[in-house]
Amino acid sequence: KEKVTRKYVKTQTVEYKEALTEIIAFGRVASSEPLDVVAEVQGKITEVSVPLKEGQKFSKGAILFEIDDTEAKLNLQAQKSTFLKDIAMILPDFKIDFSESYPAWQSYFTNLDTQKPLPDLPAIASTKEKTYLSIKNILTSYYNIKSKEVNLKKYVVKAPFSGTIITVLTQSGSVVNPGTKVLNVIRKNNLELKIPVETNDIAWVKIGTKVAVTSEDGRQSWSARVNRIGDIVNPNTQAIDVFASIQANKNKVYDGMYLRGTIPSGKLSDVLEVPRNIIYNNDEVFVVEQDSLLKVKKIKIHKINAETMLISGLDKEADLVVEPLVNAHNDMVAFRLSDADKFREEELAKIKKEKNEKELAN
């Protein structure tokens, strides 16, 4: 007799359950506060206590670098001396025309020290007095000097936070102009994981959601929390970036690390989790009917994971084919893999029966 070949397929009984969903994606650690340190004045850079080297750590308030301010200080001293002379020239007029204000201006002149910051001007008592001071350029000189004093502070650049130098763009001894980038620094204890999330999953992510962060090998773990969600698609990843702030623990985390983030995304009721590779034409699957025929069925997809899908739309207790089929079609004869042993036993019993009958006949 010609041997009959049976086509067996792996099946799963459709049983709907509640499923906890999650989004798993890899991202890079970056500081939430990167900073470009820019020179605001002109001069030669002088290195101080913090070496201008990549990877160098610094504390908040430490002087990162200084710019030679000798010329600026001398110019400021000259302006203060001129201002002192201008005050001395108006005192005789004040004694005659503004006798009530004269003591205050005399005291101001006496206490003015060109080595110290310029004190506030005495209160102006009348419009006439204000006009007189304006004509004599006292107010203009005063505010010019105050501006120079503020500018002088820019020759000393202090760290706004504790962090690390990432890039040194200008070395010590170089002459810089206003706007020249000198350093790139990051905040030490404020790191976040940038996780690319596919657009069809972004609706599941909420601000404040806890994120489980692990290393690629799974040996290290951290807790994190979603603090920002982008609203544009990243052209490089074609995904939307989600930013989760990482909470420090005994495991060190460094800028640039590649970590895995797992974001819980809620619950789904009455769904079935199946492999992605059994889906055909975006929303079709095969089921095995009672007469051992394959039938194409439409499904509803609720969520797509990395390797599985959460679906519904099939009859309960139906036998769903859970392996990819080649050249399969509607009404094709196929048997459940779970029935293979039963068929084999039936074949063996039939062969044994025919053998016995043949022996009896002989």
XYZ file of C-alpha atoms in Angstrom:
362
model
C 0.000 0.000 0.000
C 1.055 3.555 -0.637
C 2.059 5.155 2.647
C -0.158 8.088 3.657
C 1.789 11.141 4.896
C 0.086 13.202 7.533
C 0.795 16.925 8.055
C 1.059 17.674 11.760
C 1.000 21.212 13.193
C 1.641 22.487 16.678
C -1.520 23.940 18.235
C -2.615 25.741 21.378
C -6.086 25.796 22.874
C -7.479 29.324 22.912
C -7.973 30.425 26.503
C -8.287 34.100 27.314
C -6.677 35.545 30.442
C -5.701 38.831 32.037
C -2.202 39.922 31.001
C 0.228 42.377 32.558
C 1.883 44.264 29.728
C 5.298 45.869 29.645
C 7.570 47.690 27.243
C 11.183 46.524 27.048
C 13.765 48.612 25.233
C 17.448 49.455 25.434
C 18.748 52.982 25.847
C 21.801 54.990 26.811
C 22.494 56.773 30.074
C 23.091 60.510 29.818
C 23.209 63.411 32.229
C 20.006 65.380 32.532
C 22.137 68.510 32.997
C 24.932 68.685 30.410
C 26.527 72.116 30.318
C 28.776 73.951 27.878
C 31.109 76.257 29.807
C 31.704 79.343 27.676
C 34.106 82.239 28.225
C 32.199 85.512 28.555
C 35.245 87.780 28.491
C 38.521 88.038 26.602
C 41.894 86.991 27.984
C 44.333 84.152 28.669
C 43.088 81.074 30.530
C 44.968 80.205 33.716
C 44.507 76.786 35.305
C 43.735 76.635 39.019
C 42.912 73.819 41.468
C 40.883 71.778 38.961
C 43.056 70.369 36.135
C 41.508 70.916 32.716
C 41.473 67.217 31.819
C 38.746 64.924 30.520
C 37.228 62.809 33.297
C 38.315 65.250 36.010
C 35.768 65.477 38.833
C 34.935 68.732 40.598
C 32.752 69.946 43.450
C 30.117 72.640 43.453
C 31.679 76.067 43.837
C 35.164 74.955 42.760
C 36.982 77.297 40.381
C 37.146 75.538 37.027
C 39.462 78.097 35.457
C 40.342 81.780 35.568
C 40.975 84.312 32.825
C 43.717 86.885 33.342
C 41.945 90.031 34.608
C 44.916 92.339 35.197
C 43.987 94.767 32.432
C 40.291 94.740 33.382
C 41.131 95.557 37.012
C 43.356 98.469 36.013
C 40.700 99.892 33.714
C 38.148 99.640 36.507
C 40.509 101.395 38.918
C 40.965 104.202 36.417
C 37.201 104.624 36.023
C 36.730 104.716 39.789
C 39.418 107.378 40.119
C 37.692 109.487 37.461
C 34.385 108.992 39.247
C 35.969 110.095 42.528
C 37.224 113.246 40.831
C 33.745 113.949 39.419
C 32.207 113.636 42.891
C 34.797 116.039 44.293
C 33.950 118.590 41.581
C 30.215 118.643 42.375
C 30.570 118.930 46.166
C 30.959 122.777 46.160
C 27.761 123.146 44.111
C 25.946 120.740 46.413
C 27.034 122.762 49.447
C 25.404 125.877 47.986
C 22.461 124.616 45.888
C 21.578 121.354 47.640
C 22.627 121.963 51.210
C 20.255 119.286 52.583
C 21.917 116.564 50.501
C 25.461 117.840 50.917
C 26.295 115.824 54.090
C 25.266 112.561 52.426
C 27.369 113.252 49.327
C 30.303 114.432 51.437
C 30.151 111.196 53.434
C 29.902 109.203 50.203
C 33.024 110.876 48.840
C 34.930 110.327 52.088
C 34.084 106.612 52.322
C 34.559 105.800 48.645
C 37.442 103.308 48.284
C 38.627 102.523 44.772
C 39.863 99.091 45.952
C 36.360 98.013 46.965
C 33.049 97.643 45.108
C 31.306 100.940 44.498
C 28.633 101.628 47.174
C 25.107 102.722 46.281
C 24.614 106.392 45.517
C 22.947 108.584 48.149
C 19.197 109.007 47.755
C 18.261 111.729 45.268
C 16.054 114.254 47.087
C 14.515 116.212 44.192
C 14.051 116.375 40.433
C 16.379 119.373 40.305
C 19.116 117.365 42.008
C 18.527 114.458 39.609
C 18.809 116.790 36.621
C 22.042 118.241 37.933
C 23.594 114.783 38.448
C 22.552 113.745 34.954
C 24.119 116.828 33.374
C 27.377 116.137 35.218
C 27.325 112.473 33.994
C 27.479 111.201 37.574
C 24.727 108.634 37.003
C 26.240 107.438 33.701
C 29.683 106.989 35.277
C 28.210 105.195 38.273
C 26.309 102.605 36.204
C 29.261 102.093 33.852
C 31.440 101.222 36.844
C 28.801 98.874 38.297
C 28.627 97.142 34.920
C 32.411 96.707 34.898
C 32.312 95.267 38.414
C 29.777 92.655 37.323
C 31.856 91.885 34.246
C 34.984 91.454 36.386
C 33.366 88.502 38.175
C 33.178 86.668 34.839
C 36.971 86.280 34.807
C 36.581 83.583 37.489
C 34.459 80.600 36.366
C 33.054 78.495 39.216
C 31.278 75.134 39.027
C 27.482 75.476 39.372
C 27.221 71.863 40.585
C 29.317 68.801 41.383
C 30.182 66.932 38.229
C 32.737 65.690 35.733
C 34.551 67.255 32.788
C 33.543 65.436 29.597
C 35.427 67.405 26.943
C 38.166 70.043 27.073
C 37.879 72.335 24.077
C 40.406 75.015 25.050
C 43.615 74.329 26.936
C 45.163 76.347 29.735
C 47.284 79.204 28.386
C 45.079 79.802 25.361
C 43.610 83.223 24.664
C 39.820 83.156 24.422
C 37.228 85.614 23.187
C 33.669 86.090 24.448
C 31.604 83.099 23.326
C 34.530 80.629 23.116
C 33.596 77.148 24.397
C 36.085 75.945 26.988
C 34.568 72.816 28.607
C 31.692 70.343 28.404
C 30.637 69.159 31.849
C 27.833 67.007 33.271
C 26.175 66.807 36.658
C 27.427 63.811 38.607
C 24.341 62.576 40.452
C 21.579 63.403 38.013
C 21.610 60.735 35.308
C 18.711 59.519 33.187
C 18.065 56.719 30.708
C 16.807 57.689 27.256
C 14.552 54.849 26.091
C 13.268 54.761 22.492
C 9.641 53.599 22.512
C 7.772 52.694 19.319
C 4.971 55.031 18.365
C 2.285 52.343 18.733
C 3.384 51.773 22.362
C 3.869 55.377 23.511
C 0.224 55.683 24.606
C 0.932 53.077 27.311
C 3.680 55.179 28.942
C 2.763 57.706 31.651
C 4.877 60.278 33.491
C 5.760 59.024 36.970
C 5.736 55.337 36.005
C 8.425 53.268 37.729
C 10.989 51.688 35.391
C 13.109 48.621 36.142
C 16.603 49.235 34.744
C 19.142 46.432 34.357
C 22.512 45.924 32.720
C 22.747 43.884 29.535
C 23.857 40.787 31.454
C 21.199 41.315 34.136
C 23.686 41.350 37.009
C 23.116 44.968 38.005
C 19.812 46.731 38.517
C 18.500 50.190 39.345
C 15.165 51.864 39.939
C 14.050 54.725 37.748
C 10.990 56.850 37.106
C 9.665 58.390 33.883
C 10.001 62.176 34.131
C 9.671 63.266 30.487
C 8.100 61.938 27.293
C 9.116 63.351 23.939
C 6.515 64.552 21.473
C 8.502 64.085 18.264
C 9.827 60.997 16.475
C 13.590 60.553 16.662
C 14.782 60.425 13.019
C 17.558 57.947 13.893
C 15.437 55.376 15.741
C 11.978 56.197 14.328
C 10.717 56.042 17.905
C 9.710 58.514 20.597
C 12.250 59.064 23.367
C 11.178 58.477 26.972
C 13.452 59.826 29.713
C 13.660 58.046 33.079
C 15.697 59.465 35.977
C 17.874 56.775 37.579
C 18.034 56.496 41.375
C 21.547 55.862 42.660
C 22.292 52.723 44.692
C 25.296 50.511 45.450
C 25.715 49.753 41.722
C 27.572 52.498 39.898
C 25.994 53.974 36.790
C 27.997 56.016 34.296
C 27.206 58.391 31.489
C 27.127 56.479 28.191
C 26.164 53.054 29.617
C 23.810 50.915 27.498
C 21.031 49.582 29.752
C 17.695 47.822 29.434
C 14.545 49.536 30.659
C 11.322 47.689 31.450
C 8.270 49.936 31.650
C 5.026 48.404 32.993
C 2.193 49.485 30.736
C -0.996 48.267 32.437
C -3.358 45.300 32.284
C -5.380 43.795 29.436
C -8.374 41.546 30.038
C -9.478 38.588 27.906
C -6.401 38.345 25.702
C -4.185 35.547 24.425
C -0.406 35.855 24.068
C 0.933 34.238 20.893
C 4.224 34.302 18.913
C 4.487 37.093 16.370
C 5.641 34.768 13.589
C 2.281 32.972 13.377
C 0.476 36.133 12.166
C -0.191 36.356 8.427
C -1.318 39.361 6.400
C -1.092 41.549 9.531
C -4.252 40.159 11.193
C -4.803 36.514 10.195
C -4.003 33.148 11.829
C -4.711 29.462 11.142
C -6.851 27.251 13.334
C -7.454 23.512 13.033
C -11.138 22.609 12.835
C -12.654 19.340 14.107
C -12.517 17.854 10.599
C -8.714 18.392 10.533
C -8.889 21.270 8.082
C -6.949 24.519 8.394
C -9.122 27.624 8.488
C -8.000 31.256 8.222
C -9.373 33.467 10.997
C -9.231 37.229 11.525
C -7.914 38.452 14.869
C -7.781 41.690 16.815
C -4.310 42.773 17.948
C -4.196 44.639 21.270
C -0.446 44.987 21.827
C 2.743 44.064 19.995
C 5.765 42.989 22.045
C 9.287 42.168 20.924
C 8.501 38.501 20.158
C 4.828 38.058 21.016
C 1.410 39.645 20.474
C -1.654 39.970 22.662
C -4.713 39.125 20.579
C -8.413 38.298 20.748
C -11.197 37.539 18.270
C -10.997 33.710 18.199
C -13.539 31.272 19.591
C -12.705 29.853 22.998
C -11.351 26.300 23.001
C -10.360 26.680 19.334
C -7.094 25.001 18.267
C -4.788 27.815 17.201
C -1.720 26.955 15.094
C 1.293 28.366 16.999
C 4.073 27.677 14.491
C 4.803 29.361 11.144
C 3.513 27.328 8.191
C 4.987 27.240 4.673
C 2.643 27.096 1.659
C -0.361 26.603 3.918
C -3.820 27.552 2.668
C -7.452 27.542 3.647
C -9.088 24.058 3.875
C -5.707 22.325 3.830
C -5.700 18.977 5.671
C -3.608 19.130 8.831
C -3.588 17.260 12.119
C -2.804 18.419 15.604
C 0.662 17.497 16.784
C -0.877 16.468 20.097
C -2.810 13.732 18.236
C 0.307 12.245 16.611
C 0.836 9.627 19.332
C -2.806 8.553 19.127
C -2.578 8.109 15.349
C 0.666 6.201 15.723
C -0.876 3.820 18.222
C -3.843 3.276 15.905
C -1.492 2.519 12.999
C 0.516 0.072 15.106
C -2.664 -1.631 16.303
C -3.921 -1.927 12.727
C -0.611 -3.405 11.536
C -0.605 -5.865 14.438
C -4.169 -6.904 13.688
C -3.408 -7.507 10.004
C -0.363 -9.574 10.967
C -2.388 -11.729 13.337
C -5.064 -12.290 10.720
C -2.402 -13.338 8.178
C -0.851 -15.812 10.631
C -4.259 -17.357 11.349
C -4.970 -17.706 7.636
C -1.684 -19.576 7.115
